[in-house]
C-alpha cells in the first residue's frame, strides 16, 4: 500500500469498498474554483495492469457523470460488470498487458472520493449542500495530486468520454507538459443550453422530492428515490438515440400482448426506463448527482481563456485523438469538431474521426468495431513511438 | 345558444369559463376504445368567424397536448394571448372573415370538456384515475358528435399540429366522407419509442409527487405542483431545438454576471424552464396530463388497419397537405414522410412541404413565413375550388 492510504475497512460504508484510497490535501490544499480550499480530502481509485520501470505507460481514465473507478470486473455495489469492460483488459484496446490504467472517482462523487455524502470534519455531519460546488477543473486538480502521489511525472495518455472527455480537455489545457496524448471522446468544450436544461430538470426532480430534505436526507435516514429515479430516466433517454430505442423496443408491448388502458408500463420502453431509474438509486447519491451535473453545466473551456478556445491549447505538445459518434445528439459531432478547429488553429497534432453508429451518446461505452480500431490504432501508434511494449 | 348547451355559470370552476359547452352522449353514447361507454359527457368549445349559409366553410382545429379551445384572444385562465394567435383572425391564414373555425377541448382535457377532474356522476366525486383511458380515436369520436350537434355535414378542413395532427389523421381515416381537406402538421402516424419514453418520465414525475395522492389530490385539496412542473420542463425541452435554445439563451447568465457556485438558476435557460414549469401548473390538471400523454402513446394508426398505414386511407376523397419542420426532432420529417408514402400508396391527393426552421417542434405555433404561405396557399386553393369566399 502506498504511503498515505487509509485502510478500506476503517470507515463504512464507502470506506468498505475495495480498491485504493489516498488522503490528500495536507501538503497542498485543493484550491477550488469557487474559492474554497480543501486541506483534507480522499481520492478513491483503481488501477489495472502494471506501471513499467520508467513509469511511462500510465493512462489516466476519466469517468463520466455516473461512472466510477470500477471500469471492469464485477462492480462492488451492483455486482454487474464495469462500465468499460468492452475495452479494458489483457489484449483489449486499453491493454492491461501493455498499459498501467488509473481511474479515480471524481471529487464530488459518491464511491469513496470526498463528496457531499462525506463527513464534514468541522461538523461531524455529512457535508450535504454545504459541500463546495466543484468544477471540471477541480476534478482535474484532484487527479493531478493523485498522479503526483503515485510518482508519475508524465502520463502516457488521458482518456475519457462525455464528462470524462471534458476532464481530458482540461488536463490538456492545464497540464500539457504532464501528458503525452489526449483522447476526448463524445464530448464538448462547453455544455450547451439544451444539456444544461436537461440537467436542470433532473436537479429539480431531486430537489422536489420531499425525501431530499433540503439535502439532509442522510441525517433523516431517507433517500430521495423517486426524484433521483426521474432524473436518471430523463438523462437515460438522452444517452440513447431514437433509432437505438426503436431498434431495441419500438412500440413493442410488455408480456401482456394487448394495451391495458391503464398507467402501468404497457410498452417495453417504459418498463426499461423504470428499471433504469430504480436501479440507479441503489448505486448513486442524489447530492452527488446535483454537484456533478452542476460541474458539467459550468464547463466552458473557452471562458477560462478569454473566450477563445484555441487559447486553451497554445503551443501544446499533446497529441490529440478526437472521436465523435453520428447518432450522439447530446454531444454531437459539431461540438467535437469545434474542439478540432481550435486545435487546428494552434497547429496542434490532432486526428479526428466521426464513427458511424446508431447507439447515441452511449456508443463510447460499447465495443463498436470502428471505434475500437480507431482507438487501438492511435494508442498503439503512440506507444510504439515511445517504445512502450507489452510486459 | 344551440339546444343542449349548459350555462357556463351553472357549475364552477371549469363551468365558469367563457365559451360554448354542450352535453352529449344522451342520444348516442361515446363508445371508447377501452370498452367503456360514456352516456353523458360535456364538450367545451370555441368558435371564430361565422358559419355560411350552406354550412360549407367550417374548419375544425384540433389542439395539441397542452393546448385548448382558446386559440386566439386573451386566455380566460392565463390572461395571455391564445396559442394560435399568429394564424387565426380576420385576414390571417385561418381567416375568420372567410372560415368558421371550431376548436373543442379534447375528451380527457381540463378546460371544460369531461375529463378526470370532472365529477363522476356515479360517485359524486372527481373521476381521478377511475376515468377511462382515452385514445386519439376517442377524442375524434367526441368531436364528431360535436360536429353533428352543430348541424355540419361536411367540414371544409380539419387541421392541427402534433397531437392535433394525430386527430386530423384519425378524422381522415374514420370519417373521410365528412371532411374535404386535412392538414396534419408536425405529427406522426404513431408515437415513437423515444416519445413514449419522454412521456413516461413526465408521468413518473407526477405520480412520484406525494401531493398527487394516488390521483385523488382534488379530494385532498392538494395539487402535485412539483411533479407536474418537472413533467412540463422535460417536455418543454423537447418542443424546442438545440439551435433555438442556443439562440435564445446560449450559456448566458442570469442578472448576476458571474457563476454563483450554487444551485439557484445561474443560467437564463434554467430560470426560463423553471418558469415554464411553475406557470403550467396554474393552467393544467395533472391527471389530464397523464391521460392525454397516454392517448398519444397509444396512437398507432397502422395498428388499427392490420398494420398497414396505407389501409387507413383506402380510396380516400380527402385532399391532404402535410407539413413538417427541419429542426423538429420530436416529430421529425421522416415520420411525416411516412404518412406521405402511405397516402401515395393509395394515390391520394397529397402535397408535402418540409419548412426550414430552427424553432423545433414548436415551429407550428409560430408565424414562420414559409409555413404561413404554404398553409394559406393550400387553404385558399381548396376554398376557391369550393367557392367559399369572404363574408
XYZ file of C-alpha atoms in Angstrom:
782
model
C 0.000 0.000 0.000
C 1.368 3.392 -0.981
C 2.097 5.817 1.890
C -0.891 7.961 2.789
C -3.518 5.352 2.001
C -6.221 4.675 4.550
C -7.461 1.161 5.134
C -10.643 0.405 3.238
C -12.046 -1.169 6.398
C -11.527 1.911 8.624
C -14.694 3.729 7.734
C -18.063 2.500 6.491
C -19.820 2.260 4.115
C -17.902 3.978 1.271
C -14.699 3.040 3.004
C -15.690 -0.616 2.870
C -15.346 -0.533 -0.899
C -12.438 -2.453 -2.396
C -9.584 -0.621 -4.114
C -7.185 2.149 -3.237
C -7.822 5.286 -1.239
C -5.444 8.112 -0.563
C -5.798 11.086 1.768
C -4.551 14.259 0.119
C -4.589 17.979 0.737
C -2.360 18.009 3.792
C 0.779 19.122 1.945
C -1.010 21.027 -0.795
C -4.609 22.150 -0.293
C -7.037 21.623 -3.158
C -7.818 25.148 -4.337
C -11.307 25.036 -5.808
C -12.653 27.435 -8.439
C -15.337 28.605 -6.001
C -12.599 29.953 -3.698
C -12.794 27.256 -1.026
C -9.631 25.297 -0.156
C -9.883 21.676 0.939
C -6.903 20.681 3.045
C -8.121 17.158 3.682
C -9.797 15.076 1.026
C -9.745 11.467 -0.048
C -9.433 10.088 -3.554
C -10.584 6.527 -4.221
C -9.105 4.891 -7.297
C -8.499 1.624 -9.080
C -5.506 0.563 -11.123
C -5.315 -2.076 -13.829
C -2.097 -3.517 -15.304
C 1.398 -2.678 -14.020
C 3.422 0.525 -14.042
C 6.609 -0.151 -16.031
C 10.113 0.558 -14.762
C 10.439 4.032 -16.305
C 6.841 4.943 -15.331
C 5.979 5.803 -18.915
C 2.972 3.580 -19.552
C 0.324 5.155 -17.319
C -3.081 6.021 -18.763
C -5.480 8.052 -16.683
C -9.084 7.204 -17.486
C -11.626 9.888 -16.577
C -15.103 8.572 -15.885
C -18.409 10.112 -16.969
C -21.215 11.619 -14.863
C -22.460 8.415 -13.297
C -19.389 6.289 -13.896
C -16.791 5.409 -11.302
C -13.356 3.870 -10.839
C -14.590 0.307 -11.349
C -14.071 0.076 -15.119
C -14.032 -3.676 -15.455
C -14.597 -6.759 -13.342
C -17.616 -7.110 -11.088
C -18.773 -3.836 -9.596
C -18.619 -3.978 -5.787
C -22.013 -2.300 -5.362
C -24.107 -3.555 -8.264
C -22.370 -6.872 -8.898
C -22.569 -6.070 -12.623
C -19.575 -5.852 -14.976
C -17.767 -2.496 -15.016
C -18.686 0.277 -17.450
C -15.674 -0.143 -19.807
C -15.373 -3.928 -19.694
C -15.514 -3.973 -23.505
C -12.287 -2.011 -23.826
C -10.222 -2.653 -20.688
C -8.328 -5.903 -20.174
C -5.472 -8.092 -21.380
C -5.237 -7.829 -25.174
C -8.135 -5.377 -25.381
C -7.820 -1.808 -26.652
C -6.815 -0.497 -23.258
C -4.421 -3.400 -22.942
C -3.556 -4.147 -19.338
C -0.567 -6.178 -20.556
C 0.891 -3.009 -22.003
C -0.536 -0.095 -20.055
C -0.988 0.850 -16.422
C -4.520 2.214 -16.118
C -5.600 4.537 -13.331
C -9.208 5.518 -12.790
C -10.238 7.638 -9.823
C -13.667 8.582 -8.556
C -14.092 12.329 -9.167
C -14.149 14.870 -6.368
C -17.842 15.370 -5.563
C -18.511 11.721 -6.327
C -20.015 9.051 -4.114
C -17.821 5.994 -4.424
C -15.051 6.753 -1.999
C -13.715 10.120 -3.101
C -14.727 13.076 -0.948
C -18.109 14.468 -1.921
C -21.354 15.750 -0.429
C -22.115 12.479 1.337
C -18.717 12.502 3.086
C -18.404 13.702 6.656
C -17.574 17.387 7.027
C -14.747 17.318 9.595
C -15.864 20.653 11.009
C -19.369 19.478 11.919
C -19.077 15.704 12.119
C -22.158 15.562 9.842
C -22.387 14.791 6.121
C -21.479 17.786 4.017
C -24.758 17.773 2.057
C -25.269 21.133 0.347
C -22.515 22.678 2.471
C -20.059 20.872 0.228
C -18.447 23.449 -2.067
C -19.637 23.467 -5.684
C -16.910 21.853 -7.760
C -15.925 22.220 -11.400
C -14.355 20.017 -14.032
C -11.080 21.852 -13.387
C -11.359 20.981 -9.680
C -11.784 17.307 -10.598
C -8.627 17.511 -12.665
C -6.715 19.302 -9.895
C -7.554 16.421 -7.546
C -6.431 13.911 -10.172
C -3.159 15.784 -10.635
C -2.480 15.431 -6.907
C -3.208 11.705 -7.197
C -0.778 11.383 -10.110
C 1.869 13.261 -8.092
C 1.220 10.926 -5.186
C 1.731 7.933 -7.476
C 5.078 9.358 -8.526
C 4.189 9.664 -12.196
C 5.753 12.681 -13.911
C 4.130 12.240 -17.271
C 1.031 10.292 -18.204
C 1.184 8.391 -21.454
C -2.425 9.302 -22.096
C -5.540 10.809 -20.550
C -8.752 9.399 -21.985
C -12.445 9.686 -21.247
C -15.895 10.108 -22.775
C -18.632 12.659 -22.118
C -17.782 14.358 -18.794
C -14.621 12.255 -18.900
C -13.769 13.989 -22.177
C -14.240 17.376 -20.522
C -11.649 16.350 -17.953
C -9.298 15.251 -20.753
C -9.590 18.692 -22.364
C -8.987 20.357 -19.027
C -5.902 18.176 -18.434
C -4.508 19.102 -21.842
C -5.146 22.746 -21.151
C -3.947 22.920 -17.516
C -1.077 20.417 -17.514
C 0.089 19.950 -21.123
C 3.596 19.076 -20.000
C 2.249 16.240 -17.846
C 0.615 14.230 -20.664
C 1.794 12.771 -23.945
C -1.543 12.014 -25.607
C -5.157 13.024 -25.026
C -8.301 11.243 -26.189
C -11.514 13.190 -25.580
C -14.487 11.045 -26.670
C -18.058 12.143 -27.388
C -17.604 15.408 -25.565
C -17.639 19.184 -25.857
C -15.569 22.145 -24.762
C -18.682 23.691 -23.180
C -22.027 22.385 -22.034
C -24.814 23.504 -24.374
C -28.052 25.232 -23.358
C -30.020 22.067 -24.133
C -27.747 19.952 -21.961
C -27.929 22.452 -19.114
C -31.718 22.317 -19.490
C -31.828 18.527 -19.210
C -29.605 18.653 -16.129
C -31.780 21.312 -14.571
C -34.852 19.080 -14.961
C -33.014 16.268 -13.187
C -31.967 18.535 -10.335
C -35.481 19.919 -9.974
C -36.852 16.379 -9.805
C -34.429 15.529 -6.977
C -34.962 18.726 -5.039
C -38.760 18.427 -5.409
C -38.728 15.046 -3.688
C -39.731 15.606 -0.024
C -37.347 12.787 0.914
C -34.491 15.015 -0.216
C -34.982 17.082 2.960
C -33.111 20.112 1.684
C -30.103 17.881 1.052
C -30.041 16.474 4.595
C -31.619 13.109 3.760
C -28.767 11.132 5.285
C -29.411 12.681 8.698
C -33.139 11.996 8.194
C -32.397 8.384 7.270
C -34.108 8.828 3.908
C -33.237 8.571 0.222
C -34.930 10.746 -2.435
C -35.556 7.677 -4.573
C -38.400 8.991 -6.684
C -36.656 12.229 -7.601
C -33.310 10.637 -8.389
C -35.062 7.951 -10.384
C -36.908 10.503 -12.533
C -33.643 12.414 -13.039
C -31.966 9.235 -14.249
C -34.838 8.312 -16.556
C -34.719 11.702 -18.279
C -30.953 11.552 -18.646
C -31.043 7.991 -19.879
C -33.231 8.935 -22.840
C -30.638 11.485 -23.868
C -27.876 8.859 -23.789
C -29.570 6.822 -26.496
C -30.752 7.689 -29.979
C -34.262 7.393 -31.370
C -33.045 4.703 -33.839
C -31.457 2.750 -30.972
C -34.622 2.978 -28.894
C -36.669 1.992 -31.913
C -34.443 -0.989 -32.644
C -34.406 -2.084 -29.001
C -38.060 -1.549 -28.177
C -40.069 0.058 -30.963
C -43.695 0.116 -29.805
C -43.488 -3.449 -28.516
C -45.699 -4.261 -25.574
C -44.755 -5.927 -22.298
C -45.550 -9.602 -21.571
C -49.221 -8.802 -21.957
C -49.991 -8.822 -25.644
C -52.567 -6.036 -25.594
C -52.896 -2.477 -24.383
C -54.166 -2.421 -20.794
C -55.784 1.016 -20.977
C -54.056 1.946 -17.737
C -50.912 3.596 -16.408
C -48.797 0.527 -15.745
C -45.880 0.008 -18.093
C -47.594 -1.194 -21.273
C -44.619 -0.657 -23.532
C -41.241 -2.345 -23.106
C -39.506 1.019 -23.284
C -41.471 2.169 -20.229
C -40.509 -0.778 -18.066
C -36.891 -0.500 -19.246
C -36.768 3.149 -18.238
C -38.384 2.480 -14.866
C -35.776 -0.191 -14.223
C -33.000 2.241 -15.178
C -34.385 4.734 -12.693
C -34.897 2.360 -9.779
C -31.561 0.566 -10.115
C -29.628 3.830 -10.364
C -30.822 4.832 -6.891
C -29.082 1.803 -5.415
C -25.677 2.903 -6.595
C -25.684 6.676 -6.737
C -26.044 9.532 -4.289
C -28.621 12.224 -5.048
C -26.493 15.134 -3.829
C -23.526 13.879 -5.865
C -25.832 13.959 -8.868
C -26.565 17.631 -8.168
C -22.888 18.501 -7.792
C -21.576 16.604 -10.784
C -24.269 17.822 -13.179
C -23.501 21.338 -11.976
C -19.813 20.848 -12.730
C -20.689 19.851 -16.285
C -23.038 22.824 -16.714
C -20.287 25.173 -15.566
C -17.755 23.737 -18.008
C -16.770 26.205 -20.705
C -13.107 25.865 -21.529
C -13.015 28.954 -23.760
C -14.290 31.134 -20.912
C -11.203 30.171 -18.908
C -9.102 31.572 -21.788
C -10.538 34.985 -22.686
C -13.391 33.394 -24.612
C -11.096 31.872 -27.257
C -10.975 28.083 -27.173
C -7.733 27.910 -29.155
C -6.002 29.837 -26.364
C -6.534 26.807 -24.139
C -4.075 24.862 -26.293
C -1.398 27.395 -27.326
C 1.890 25.642 -28.215
C 0.515 22.368 -26.919
C 2.895 19.403 -27.225
C -0.005 16.957 -26.692
C -1.146 14.515 -29.429
C -4.932 14.524 -29.669
C -7.335 11.933 -30.999
C -10.917 13.171 -31.005
C -13.777 10.799 -31.641
C -17.491 11.515 -32.050
C -20.461 9.336 -32.991
C -23.010 10.103 -35.714
C -26.144 9.456 -33.629
C -24.926 11.227 -30.476
C -27.298 14.181 -30.091
C -26.133 15.086 -26.574
C -22.521 15.726 -27.622
C -22.936 15.893 -31.380
C -20.126 15.828 -33.892
C -20.420 19.595 -34.327
C -19.321 20.153 -30.714
C -16.385 17.787 -31.165
C -15.462 19.498 -34.412
C -15.303 22.836 -32.587
C -12.508 21.343 -30.488
C -10.713 20.171 -33.629
C -10.979 23.640 -35.158
C -9.470 25.195 -32.033
C -6.615 22.681 -32.085
C -6.032 23.284 -35.783
C -5.848 26.996 -35.076
C -2.795 26.378 -32.899
C -1.316 23.800 -35.288
C -1.717 21.009 -32.748
C -1.177 17.341 -33.579
C -4.784 16.205 -33.862
C -6.691 13.438 -35.575
C -10.458 13.399 -35.687
C -12.800 10.549 -36.511
C -16.582 10.515 -36.583
C -17.766 6.945 -36.048
C -20.946 5.737 -37.760
C -23.172 4.329 -35.036
C -26.848 4.384 -34.158
C -26.183 3.820 -30.435
C -26.356 7.505 -29.486
C -24.143 9.063 -26.843
C -23.632 5.714 -25.101
C -21.707 4.464 -28.158
C -18.428 5.339 -26.420
C -19.223 2.681 -23.815
C -19.695 -0.037 -26.432
C -17.407 -2.198 -28.492
C -18.220 -0.614 -31.842
C -15.634 -2.065 -34.278
C -14.695 1.225 -35.999
C -14.360 2.921 -32.628
C -12.276 0.099 -31.223
C -9.969 0.041 -34.252
C -9.516 3.792 -34.327
C -8.654 3.910 -30.665
C -6.360 0.905 -30.843
C -4.520 2.413 -33.799
C -3.954 5.730 -32.061
C -2.850 4.272 -28.716
C -0.583 1.648 -30.230
C 0.913 4.167 -32.634
C 1.783 6.498 -29.766
C 3.050 3.579 -27.671
C 5.374 2.426 -30.474
C 6.802 5.920 -30.733
C 7.561 5.945 -27.005
C 8.807 2.349 -27.024
C 6.111 1.123 -24.648
C 5.696 -2.584 -25.155
C 3.720 -5.370 -23.549
C 5.214 -6.542 -20.245
C -77.403 29.307 -27.730
C -77.712 25.979 -29.530
C -80.060 23.423 -27.917
C -78.354 21.149 -25.429
C -75.897 23.771 -24.193
C -75.486 24.223 -20.481
C -74.994 27.639 -18.983
C -71.367 28.440 -18.267
C -72.426 29.787 -14.891
C -74.150 26.581 -13.702
C -71.093 24.791 -12.423
C -67.755 26.004 -11.111
C -64.896 26.340 -11.768
C -64.435 24.839 -15.273
C -68.038 25.733 -15.956
C -67.283 29.346 -15.202
C -65.090 29.506 -18.304
C -66.388 31.563 -21.212
C -67.428 29.896 -24.463
C -69.743 27.119 -25.517
C -70.493 23.878 -23.763
C -72.685 21.056 -24.965
C -73.864 17.952 -23.128
C -73.661 14.916 -25.365
C -73.945 11.139 -25.079
C -77.658 11.008 -24.203
C -78.811 10.069 -27.711
C -75.624 8.276 -28.735
C -73.185 7.066 -26.083
C -69.493 7.706 -26.657
C -68.053 4.233 -27.229
C -64.450 4.350 -26.103
C -61.669 2.069 -27.357
C -61.199 0.702 -23.839
C -64.740 -0.699 -23.941
C -66.389 1.832 -21.626
C -69.384 3.811 -22.897
C -69.976 7.353 -21.708
C -73.650 8.289 -21.980
C -73.204 11.733 -20.506
C -70.254 13.924 -21.328
C -69.658 17.585 -21.961
C -67.661 19.181 -24.748
C -66.426 22.732 -24.297
C -65.601 24.580 -27.490
C -64.969 27.958 -29.059
C -65.951 29.206 -32.475
C -64.392 32.015 -34.515
C -65.917 33.585 -37.649
C -69.394 32.768 -38.989
C -70.853 29.612 -40.484
C -72.007 30.453 -44.034
C -75.479 29.729 -45.378
C -74.657 26.358 -46.942
C -72.536 25.346 -43.929
C -69.554 24.663 -46.155
C -66.883 26.869 -44.558
C -66.274 25.091 -41.228
C -62.724 24.251 -40.170
C -62.202 22.047 -37.153
C -58.957 22.867 -35.381
C -57.561 20.074 -33.197
C -55.383 21.271 -30.338
C -52.137 19.725 -29.116
C -51.335 18.045 -25.769
C -51.472 21.131 -23.595
C -53.465 23.342 -25.930
C -57.136 24.135 -25.581
C -60.079 25.712 -27.369
C -58.888 29.280 -26.755
C -56.847 29.751 -29.941
C -56.750 33.500 -30.012
C -57.745 36.446 -27.869
C -56.929 36.608 -24.176
C -56.935 33.225 -22.486
C -59.521 33.147 -19.680
C -57.179 31.392 -17.244
C -53.732 32.771 -18.033
C -54.708 36.146 -19.456
C -52.137 35.569 -22.195
C -52.889 35.544 -25.938
C -54.159 32.217 -27.352
C -51.808 29.582 -28.753
C -52.588 30.182 -32.453
C -52.968 33.953 -32.362
C -50.401 34.222 -35.152
C -52.610 32.356 -37.604
C -56.227 32.877 -36.510
C -58.090 36.138 -37.183
C -59.512 38.439 -39.832
C -57.218 38.401 -42.874
C -54.836 35.900 -41.286
C -54.167 32.415 -42.668
C -57.110 30.924 -40.798
C -59.193 33.861 -41.951
C -62.198 34.419 -39.732
C -63.732 36.577 -42.469
C -63.854 33.547 -44.710
C -63.956 30.481 -42.458
C -65.951 29.311 -39.459
C -63.438 27.857 -37.023
C -64.364 25.361 -34.341
C -61.942 24.279 -31.645
C -63.040 21.974 -28.837
C -61.238 20.870 -25.705
C -60.426 17.158 -26.105
C -62.149 14.466 -24.085
C -59.868 13.831 -21.096
C -58.924 17.515 -21.052
C -59.261 20.008 -18.238
C -60.795 23.130 -19.746
C -64.472 22.318 -19.731
C -64.705 19.019 -21.612
C -65.269 15.923 -19.496
C -62.034 14.509 -18.129
C -60.511 13.076 -14.963
C -61.125 16.246 -12.948
C -64.858 16.212 -13.817
C -67.385 14.791 -11.375
C -68.161 11.111 -11.858
C -71.987 11.110 -11.743
C -71.986 7.684 -10.111
C -69.928 8.732 -7.108
C -70.361 12.484 -6.919
C -66.547 12.684 -6.637
C -63.976 13.662 -9.262
C -63.232 10.781 -11.631
C -59.478 10.848 -10.966
C -57.894 7.592 -12.138
C -61.346 5.984 -12.413
C -61.799 7.966 -15.601
C -61.472 5.568 -18.533
C -58.230 5.734 -20.515
C -58.999 7.523 -23.751
C -57.395 7.378 -27.189
C -56.922 9.763 -30.080
C -59.802 7.979 -31.808
C -61.997 8.624 -28.770
C -61.148 12.324 -28.960
C -62.213 12.312 -32.611
C -65.430 10.408 -31.846
C -66.380 13.127 -29.350
C -65.562 15.812 -31.942
C -67.719 14.021 -34.498
C -70.650 14.189 -32.093
C -69.997 17.894 -31.649
C -69.971 18.446 -35.420
C -73.262 16.527 -35.706
C -74.684 18.680 -32.938
C -73.656 21.800 -34.833
C -75.514 20.500 -37.891
C -72.428 20.388 -40.106
C -72.455 17.517 -42.589
C -69.060 18.130 -44.074
C -66.139 20.043 -42.667
C -64.191 22.129 -45.130
C -60.993 21.182 -43.308
C -59.595 19.522 -40.213
C -56.257 20.937 -39.144
C -53.906 20.533 -36.204
C -50.269 20.116 -35.158
C -48.579 17.490 -33.032
C -51.338 15.613 -31.145
C -53.726 17.776 -33.152
C -52.217 16.260 -36.293
C -52.852 12.775 -34.936
C -56.520 13.714 -34.600
C -56.512 15.017 -38.178
C -55.165 11.677 -39.412
C -57.754 9.824 -37.357
C -60.530 12.031 -38.794
C -59.380 11.338 -42.344
C -59.260 7.634 -41.610
C -62.519 7.283 -39.620
C -64.755 9.847 -41.348
C -63.315 10.549 -44.807
C -66.741 11.455 -46.180
C -67.172 14.128 -43.515
C -64.141 16.244 -44.482
C -62.935 17.907 -47.647
C -59.334 18.690 -46.705
C -56.944 17.574 -43.980
C -53.841 19.359 -42.725
C -51.726 17.307 -40.290
C -48.814 19.431 -39.081
C -45.595 18.315 -37.368
C -47.053 14.962 -36.463
C -46.759 11.197 -36.876
C -48.995 8.220 -37.551
C -47.633 6.537 -34.438
C -45.844 7.698 -31.323
C -42.175 6.665 -31.334
C -40.343 4.797 -28.568
C -38.406 7.959 -27.686
C -41.585 9.983 -27.395
C -43.248 7.326 -25.252
C -40.128 7.405 -23.079
C -40.283 11.172 -22.564
C -43.983 10.930 -21.680
C -43.284 8.125 -19.237
C -40.742 10.315 -17.419
C -43.356 13.046 -17.105
C -45.963 10.650 -15.736
C -43.480 9.171 -13.265
C -42.622 12.675 -12.053
C -46.306 13.417 -11.430
C -47.099 10.099 -9.783
C -43.972 10.336 -7.587
C -45.190 13.608 -6.116
C -46.796 12.812 -2.716
C -49.264 15.633 -3.380
C -50.659 13.548 -6.222
C -52.321 11.287 -3.614
C -52.854 8.375 -5.970
C -54.774 10.701 -8.276
C -57.142 11.909 -5.540
C -55.460 15.261 -4.970
C -58.648 17.229 -5.563
C -60.348 15.482 -2.638
C -57.216 16.103 -0.573
C -57.261 19.772 -1.527
C -53.784 19.480 -2.992
C -52.043 19.973 -6.348
C -48.978 17.916 -7.379
C -47.179 21.084 -8.412
C -43.630 19.838 -8.248
C -44.287 16.686 -10.273
C -46.352 18.405 -12.937
C -43.781 21.158 -13.162
C -40.931 18.691 -13.753
C -43.042 16.895 -16.365
C -43.606 20.164 -18.175
C -39.944 21.163 -18.010
C -38.843 17.893 -19.595
C -41.474 18.133 -22.305
C -40.679 21.756 -22.983
C -37.070 20.938 -23.868
C -38.337 18.507 -26.489
C -40.536 21.182 -28.069
C -37.529 23.326 -28.894
C -34.352 22.635 -30.818
C -30.793 22.929 -29.592
C -30.178 25.794 -32.091
C -33.284 27.600 -30.838
C -32.223 27.187 -27.219
C -28.735 28.305 -28.129
C -30.030 31.373 -29.958
C -32.454 32.240 -27.147
C -30.181 31.581 -24.179
C -26.809 30.109 -25.079
C -24.821 29.912 -21.860
C -25.883 33.398 -20.815
C -26.116 34.010 -17.114
C -28.999 35.481 -15.132
C -28.962 39.094 -13.847
C -25.908 38.261 -11.805
C -22.931 38.459 -14.105
C -20.927 35.640 -12.554
C -21.371 31.999 -11.620
C -22.727 31.720 -8.076
C -21.296 28.253 -7.363
C -24.692 27.155 -6.081
C -27.917 25.515 -7.212
C -30.023 28.578 -7.899
C -30.738 29.304 -11.542
C -27.400 30.640 -12.770
C -28.175 30.302 -16.468
C -31.058 32.029 -18.231
C -32.197 28.723 -19.678
C -32.657 27.367 -16.165
C -34.856 30.191 -14.983
C -36.831 30.068 -18.240
C -37.503 26.356 -17.746
C -38.479 26.808 -14.109
C -40.934 29.492 -15.161
C -42.381 27.169 -17.823
C -42.888 24.508 -15.173
C -44.436 26.701 -12.499
C -46.787 28.589 -14.817
C -48.030 25.373 -16.446
C -49.330 24.154 -13.096
C -51.676 27.139 -12.933
C -53.492 26.187 -16.102
C -53.306 22.424 -16.416
C -54.570 19.427 -14.480
C -52.057 16.728 -13.539
C -54.402 13.807 -14.164
C -55.363 15.225 -17.559
C -51.656 15.275 -18.348
C -51.464 11.563 -17.552
C -54.490 10.740 -19.705
C -53.599 12.832 -22.722
C -49.961 11.701 -22.866
C -51.271 8.128 -22.645
C -53.589 8.734 -25.582
C -50.637 9.926 -27.663
C -48.511 6.936 -26.631
C -51.284 4.579 -27.675
C -51.658 6.202 -31.101
C -50.618 3.892 -33.934
C -52.887 4.375 -36.919
C -51.464 1.426 -38.851
C -52.288 -0.944 -35.989
C -55.951 -0.022 -36.411
C -55.652 -1.216 -40.022
C -53.911 -4.601 -39.995
C -50.524 -2.967 -39.507
C -50.585 -1.233 -42.917
C -50.809 2.535 -42.727
C -51.992 2.896 -46.314
C -55.084 0.851 -45.419
C -56.178 3.735 -43.202
C -56.692 5.847 -46.311
C -58.016 3.462 -48.997
C -59.982 5.319 -51.696
C -59.821 8.480 -49.620
C -61.500 11.506 -51.244
C -59.704 13.848 -48.817
C -57.111 16.420 -50.010
C -54.068 16.357 -47.734
C -51.436 18.961 -47.042
C -48.676 17.648 -44.796
C -46.129 19.987 -43.283
C -43.032 19.215 -41.234
C -40.195 21.381 -39.905
C -36.485 20.711 -40.354
C -35.462 21.165 -36.700
C -38.390 19.243 -35.192
C -36.772 16.230 -33.524
C -39.926 15.155 -31.666
C -41.962 14.652 -34.840
C -39.218 14.691 -37.440
C -39.731 14.953 -41.181
C -39.138 11.205 -41.526
C -42.307 10.470 -39.539
C -44.299 12.923 -41.644
C -42.870 11.430 -44.814
C -44.114 8.002 -43.732
C -47.626 9.428 -43.856
C -46.981 10.833 -47.337
C -45.715 7.440 -48.518
C -48.852 5.735 -47.214
C -51.029 8.306 -48.963
C -49.091 7.934 -52.177
C -49.608 4.183 -51.985
C -53.357 4.743 -52.281
C -52.981 7.500 -54.895
C -54.388 10.126 -52.539
C -54.341 13.835 -53.294
C -51.435 14.914 -51.132
C -48.933 17.731 -51.015
C -45.979 17.712 -48.658
C -43.723 20.530 -47.606
C -40.805 20.493 -45.208
C -40.313 24.001 -43.821
C -36.820 25.242 -42.994
C -36.926 26.439 -39.396
C -34.690 26.262 -36.349
C -37.611 26.608 -33.926
C -38.028 22.874 -33.307
C -41.396 21.216 -32.816
C -42.980 24.462 -31.652
C -42.486 25.929 -35.140
C -46.088 25.032 -35.997
C -47.223 27.522 -33.354
C -45.229 30.369 -34.874
C -45.683 32.686 -37.792
C -42.872 31.284 -39.918
C -43.289 32.940 -43.346
C -42.815 29.769 -45.451
C -45.224 27.897 -43.227
C -47.787 30.681 -43.344
C -47.568 30.964 -47.135
C -47.786 27.215 -47.700
C -50.821 26.902 -45.481
C -52.510 29.975 -46.940
C -51.972 28.665 -50.464
C -53.444 25.277 -49.695
C -56.477 26.565 -47.783
C -57.286 29.325 -50.261
C -56.817 26.966 -53.210
C -59.280 24.496 -51.712
C -61.673 27.319 -50.783
C -61.635 28.683 -54.352
C -62.490 25.260 -55.678
C -65.493 25.037 -53.340
C -66.500 28.640 -53.960
C -66.005 29.682 -50.341
C -65.412 33.404 -50.218
C -65.039 36.023 -47.579
C -68.330 37.040 -45.971
